[in-house]
mmCIF file of C-alpha atoms in Angstrom:
data_model
loop_
_atom_site.group_PDB
_atom_site.id
_atom_site.type_symbol
_atom_site.label_atom_id
_atom_site.label_comp_id
_atom_site.label_asym_id
_atom_site.label_seq_id
_atom_site.Cartn_x
_atom_site.Cartn_y
_atom_site.Cartn_z
ATOM 1 C CA MET A 1343 -0.424 -6.687 18.520
ATOM 2 C CA SER A 1344 -3.317 -5.110 20.374
ATOM 3 C CA PRO A 1345 -6.662 -4.914 18.514
ATOM 4 C CA GLY A 1346 -6.789 -1.127 19.042
ATOM 5 C CA LEU A 1347 -3.404 -0.623 17.367
ATOM 6 C CA LEU A 1348 -4.398 -2.879 14.485
ATOM 7 C CA HIS A 1349 -7.587 -0.837 13.944
ATOM 8 C CA LEU A 1350 -5.600 2.421 14.009
ATOM 9 C CA LEU A 1351 -3.121 1.139 11.460
ATOM 10 C CA GLU A 1352 -5.913 -0.116 9.191
ATOM 11 C CA ARG A 1353 -7.186 3.468 9.103
ATOM 12 C CA GLY A 1354 -3.647 4.743 8.588
ATOM 13 C CA VAL A 1355 -1.534 7.316 10.397
ATOM 14 C CA CYS A 1356 0.791 10.056 9.213
ATOM 15 C CA LYS A 1357 4.301 10.081 10.661
ATOM 16 C CA ASN A 1358 7.711 11.584 9.945
ATOM 17 C CA VAL A 1359 10.099 8.733 9.223
ATOM 18 C CA THR A 1360 13.322 8.035 7.368
ATOM 19 C CA ILE A 1361 13.247 5.510 4.561
ATOM 20 C CA LEU A 1362 16.362 3.614 3.493
ATOM 21 C CA LEU A 1363 16.424 1.468 0.376
ATOM 22 C CA ALA A 1364 19.481 -0.664 -0.399
ATOM 23 C CA ARG A 1365 19.933 -2.823 -3.473
ATOM 24 C CA ILE A 1366 22.592 -4.856 -5.213
ATOM 25 C CA CYS A 1367 23.851 -3.055 -8.304
ATOM 26 C CA GLY A 1368 24.344 -5.221 -11.369
ATOM 27 C CA LEU A 1369 22.629 -8.375 -10.124
ATOM 28 C CA THR A 1370 19.943 -8.413 -12.825
ATOM 29 C CA SER A 1371 22.404 -8.684 -15.710
ATOM 30 C CA CYS A 1372 24.556 -11.104 -13.736
ATOM 31 C CA ALA A 1373 21.561 -13.346 -12.951
ATOM 32 C CA GLU A 1374 21.344 -14.343 -16.602
ATOM 33 C CA LYS A 1375 24.902 -15.710 -16.500
ATOM 34 C CA ILE A 1376 25.060 -17.630 -13.205
ATOM 35 C CA SER A 1377 23.089 -20.515 -11.738
ATOM 36 C CA PRO A 1378 19.970 -19.990 -9.608
ATOM 37 C CA GLU A 1379 21.907 -21.466 -6.678
ATOM 38 C CA GLU A 1380 24.612 -18.809 -7.021
ATOM 39 C CA ILE A 1381 21.994 -16.062 -7.357
ATOM 40 C CA PHE A 1382 20.298 -17.059 -4.110
ATOM 41 C CA ILE A 1383 23.562 -17.570 -2.235
ATOM 42 C CA THR A 1384 24.486 -14.018 -3.244
ATOM 43 C CA LEU A 1385 21.048 -12.619 -2.400
ATOM 44 C CA ASN A 1386 20.903 -14.311 0.986
ATOM 45 C CA SER A 1387 24.375 -13.113 1.967
ATOM 46 C CA TYR A 1388 23.529 -9.587 0.908
ATOM 47 C CA VAL A 1389 20.050 -9.453 2.458
ATOM 48 C CA SER A 1390 21.255 -10.906 5.770
ATOM 49 C CA THR A 1391 23.968 -8.260 5.975
ATOM 50 C CA MET A 1392 21.592 -5.395 5.088
ATOM 51 C CA ILE A 1393 18.973 -6.520 7.603
ATOM 52 C CA GLN A 1394 21.526 -6.764 10.412
ATOM 53 C CA SER A 1395 22.744 -3.225 9.689
ATOM 54 C CA VAL A 1396 19.171 -1.921 9.911
ATOM 55 C CA LEU A 1397 18.408 -3.775 13.146
ATOM 56 C CA ASP A 1398 21.693 -2.665 14.731
ATOM 57 C CA GLU A 1399 20.574 0.954 14.247
ATOM 58 C CA GLY A 1400 17.033 0.515 15.586
ATOM 59 C CA GLY A 1401 15.276 0.439 12.225
ATOM 60 C CA MET A 1402 12.685 -2.000 10.989
ATOM 61 C CA VAL A 1403 12.737 -3.915 7.735
ATOM 62 C CA ASP A 1404 9.598 -3.038 5.821
ATOM 63 C CA LYS A 1405 10.023 -5.433 2.931
ATOM 64 C CA ILE A 1406 12.431 -7.329 0.743
ATOM 65 C CA MET A 1407 11.791 -6.971 -2.985
ATOM 66 C CA GLY A 1408 14.160 -9.200 -4.935
ATOM 67 C CA ASP A 1409 17.564 -7.544 -4.592
ATOM 68 C CA THR A 1410 16.218 -4.542 -2.621
ATOM 69 C CA VAL A 1411 15.733 -4.124 1.129
ATOM 70 C CA MET A 1412 13.392 -1.326 2.241
ATOM 71 C CA SER A 1413 13.675 -0.215 5.843
ATOM 72 C CA LEU A 1414 12.103 2.463 8.028
ATOM 73 C CA PHE A 1415 13.593 4.468 10.872
ATOM 74 C CA GLY A 1416 11.450 6.454 13.290
ATOM 75 C CA VAL A 1417 8.481 4.090 13.266
ATOM 76 C CA LEU A 1418 9.486 2.232 16.401
ATOM 77 C CA PRO A 1419 9.418 4.318 19.584
ATOM 78 C CA THR A 1420 13.033 3.436 20.388
ATOM 79 C CA THR A 1421 14.390 5.253 17.327
ATOM 80 C CA GLU A 1422 15.252 8.858 18.078
ATOM 81 C CA LYS A 1423 17.163 10.848 15.462
ATOM 82 C CA ALA A 1424 15.928 8.562 12.691
ATOM 83 C CA PRO A 1425 17.974 10.195 9.897
ATOM 84 C CA VAL A 1426 21.205 9.745 11.864
ATOM 85 C CA HIS A 1427 20.437 6.067 12.481
ATOM 86 C CA ALA A 1428 19.608 5.534 8.797
ATOM 87 C CA ILE A 1429 22.909 7.112 7.735
ATOM 88 C CA ASP A 1430 24.797 5.001 10.287
ATOM 89 C CA ALA A 1431 23.050 1.891 8.936
ATOM 90 C CA ALA A 1432 23.996 2.894 5.367
ATOM 91 C CA ILE A 1433 27.648 3.273 6.375
ATOM 92 C CA LYS A 1434 27.553 -0.175 8.011
ATOM 93 C CA MET A 1435 26.013 -1.578 4.828
ATOM 94 C CA ILE A 1436 28.742 -0.124 2.630
ATOM 95 C CA GLU A 1437 31.450 -1.513 4.918
ATOM 96 C CA ALA A 1438 29.738 -4.919 5.062
ATOM 97 C CA VAL A 1439 29.424 -5.125 1.275
ATOM 98 C CA LYS A 1440 33.156 -4.406 0.977
ATOM 99 C CA GLU A 1441 33.803 -7.337 3.327
ATOM 100 C CA LEU A 1442 31.409 -9.605 1.424
ATOM 101 C CA SER A 1443 33.186 -8.724 -1.808
ATOM 102 C CA LYS A 1444 36.494 -9.882 -0.319
ATOM 103 C CA VAL A 1445 35.187 -13.369 0.472
ATOM 104 C CA LYS A 1446 32.876 -13.814 -2.521
ATOM 105 C CA PRO A 1447 34.442 -15.693 -5.423
ATOM 106 C CA GLU A 1448 34.928 -13.157 -8.188
ATOM 107 C CA LYS A 1449 32.884 -13.649 -11.302
ATOM 108 C CA GLU A 1450 33.556 -11.470 -14.315
ATOM 109 C CA CYS A 1451 29.865 -10.774 -14.833
ATOM 110 C CA CYS A 1452 29.036 -9.856 -11.235
ATOM 111 C CA THR A 1453 29.722 -6.747 -9.269
ATOM 112 C CA PHE A 1454 28.908 -6.760 -5.599
ATOM 113 C CA ASP A 1455 28.179 -3.090 -5.076
ATOM 114 C CA THR A 1456 25.223 -1.543 -3.333
ATOM 115 C CA GLY A 1457 23.048 1.424 -4.180
ATOM 116 C CA ILE A 1458 21.512 3.206 -1.206
ATOM 117 C CA GLY A 1459 18.789 5.844 -1.162
ATOM 118 C CA ILE A 1460 17.687 7.707 1.966
ATOM 119 C CA ALA A 1461 14.818 10.170 2.349
ATOM 120 C CA SER A 1462 13.046 11.670 5.372
ATOM 121 C CA GLY A 1463 9.597 13.141 5.589
ATOM 122 C CA SER A 1464 5.943 12.609 6.313
ATOM 123 C CA VAL A 1465 4.465 9.343 5.040
ATOM 124 C CA SER A 1466 1.248 7.430 5.542
ATOM 125 C CA LEU A 1467 1.709 4.224 7.528
ATOM 126 C CA GLY A 1468 -0.863 1.505 7.773
ATOM 127 C CA ILE A 1469 -2.000 -2.004 7.093
ATOM 128 C CA ILE A 1470 -3.511 -3.032 3.777
ATOM 129 C CA GLY A 1471 -4.682 -6.277 2.307
ATOM 130 C CA SER A 1472 -7.514 -8.736 2.411
ATOM 131 C CA LYS A 1473 -9.119 -10.531 5.329
ATOM 132 C CA ASN A 1474 -6.558 -13.348 5.085
ATOM 133 C CA ASP A 1475 -3.451 -11.480 3.954
ATOM 134 C CA LYS A 1476 -2.475 -8.133 5.467
ATOM 135 C CA THR A 1477 0.797 -6.251 5.308
ATOM 136 C CA PHE A 1478 2.264 -3.089 6.818
ATOM 137 C CA VAL A 1479 3.098 -0.364 4.281
ATOM 138 C CA ALA A 1480 4.541 3.121 4.058
ATOM 139 C CA VAL A 1481 3.166 5.299 1.261
ATOM 140 C CA GLY A 1482 4.140 8.767 0.099
ATOM 141 C CA GLN A 1483 6.503 10.913 -1.903
ATOM 142 C CA TYR A 1484 9.431 10.285 0.452
ATOM 143 C CA VAL A 1485 9.197 6.538 -0.105
ATOM 144 C CA ASN A 1486 9.423 7.203 -3.846
ATOM 145 C CA LEU A 1487 12.248 9.706 -3.327
ATOM 146 C CA ALA A 1488 14.373 7.139 -1.491
ATOM 147 C CA GLN A 1489 14.196 4.868 -4.536
#
């Protein structure tokens, strides 16, 4: 990353983007009833599938928070029509979760459904953190709305 771009992002920029959040529904209650190994097998299968759907549609994964994947469309210059790409990614996610459910051993306590929120609007993008630990973030009402 060029030093000039890093400096710009440390100051922050405002940009219209589309935020997509996808999470496993029901995993928290299920996690109390299955082994840690099974939890992480489930999480890794799910997260891998969600990330691929985002990348296939030109989005970028912003962060993974437990059972939630947050992604942004319209940040990268290659993403035109960000809302359309986010919706296409969501459709791919829903189809992929259906396929994962077919191959996943059924457990009475676990449902393998996904909840998806999408919102578009102006957000602040930038880099925050300390000297030794920086991260890219999107902040604003549309990030909260997607949740």
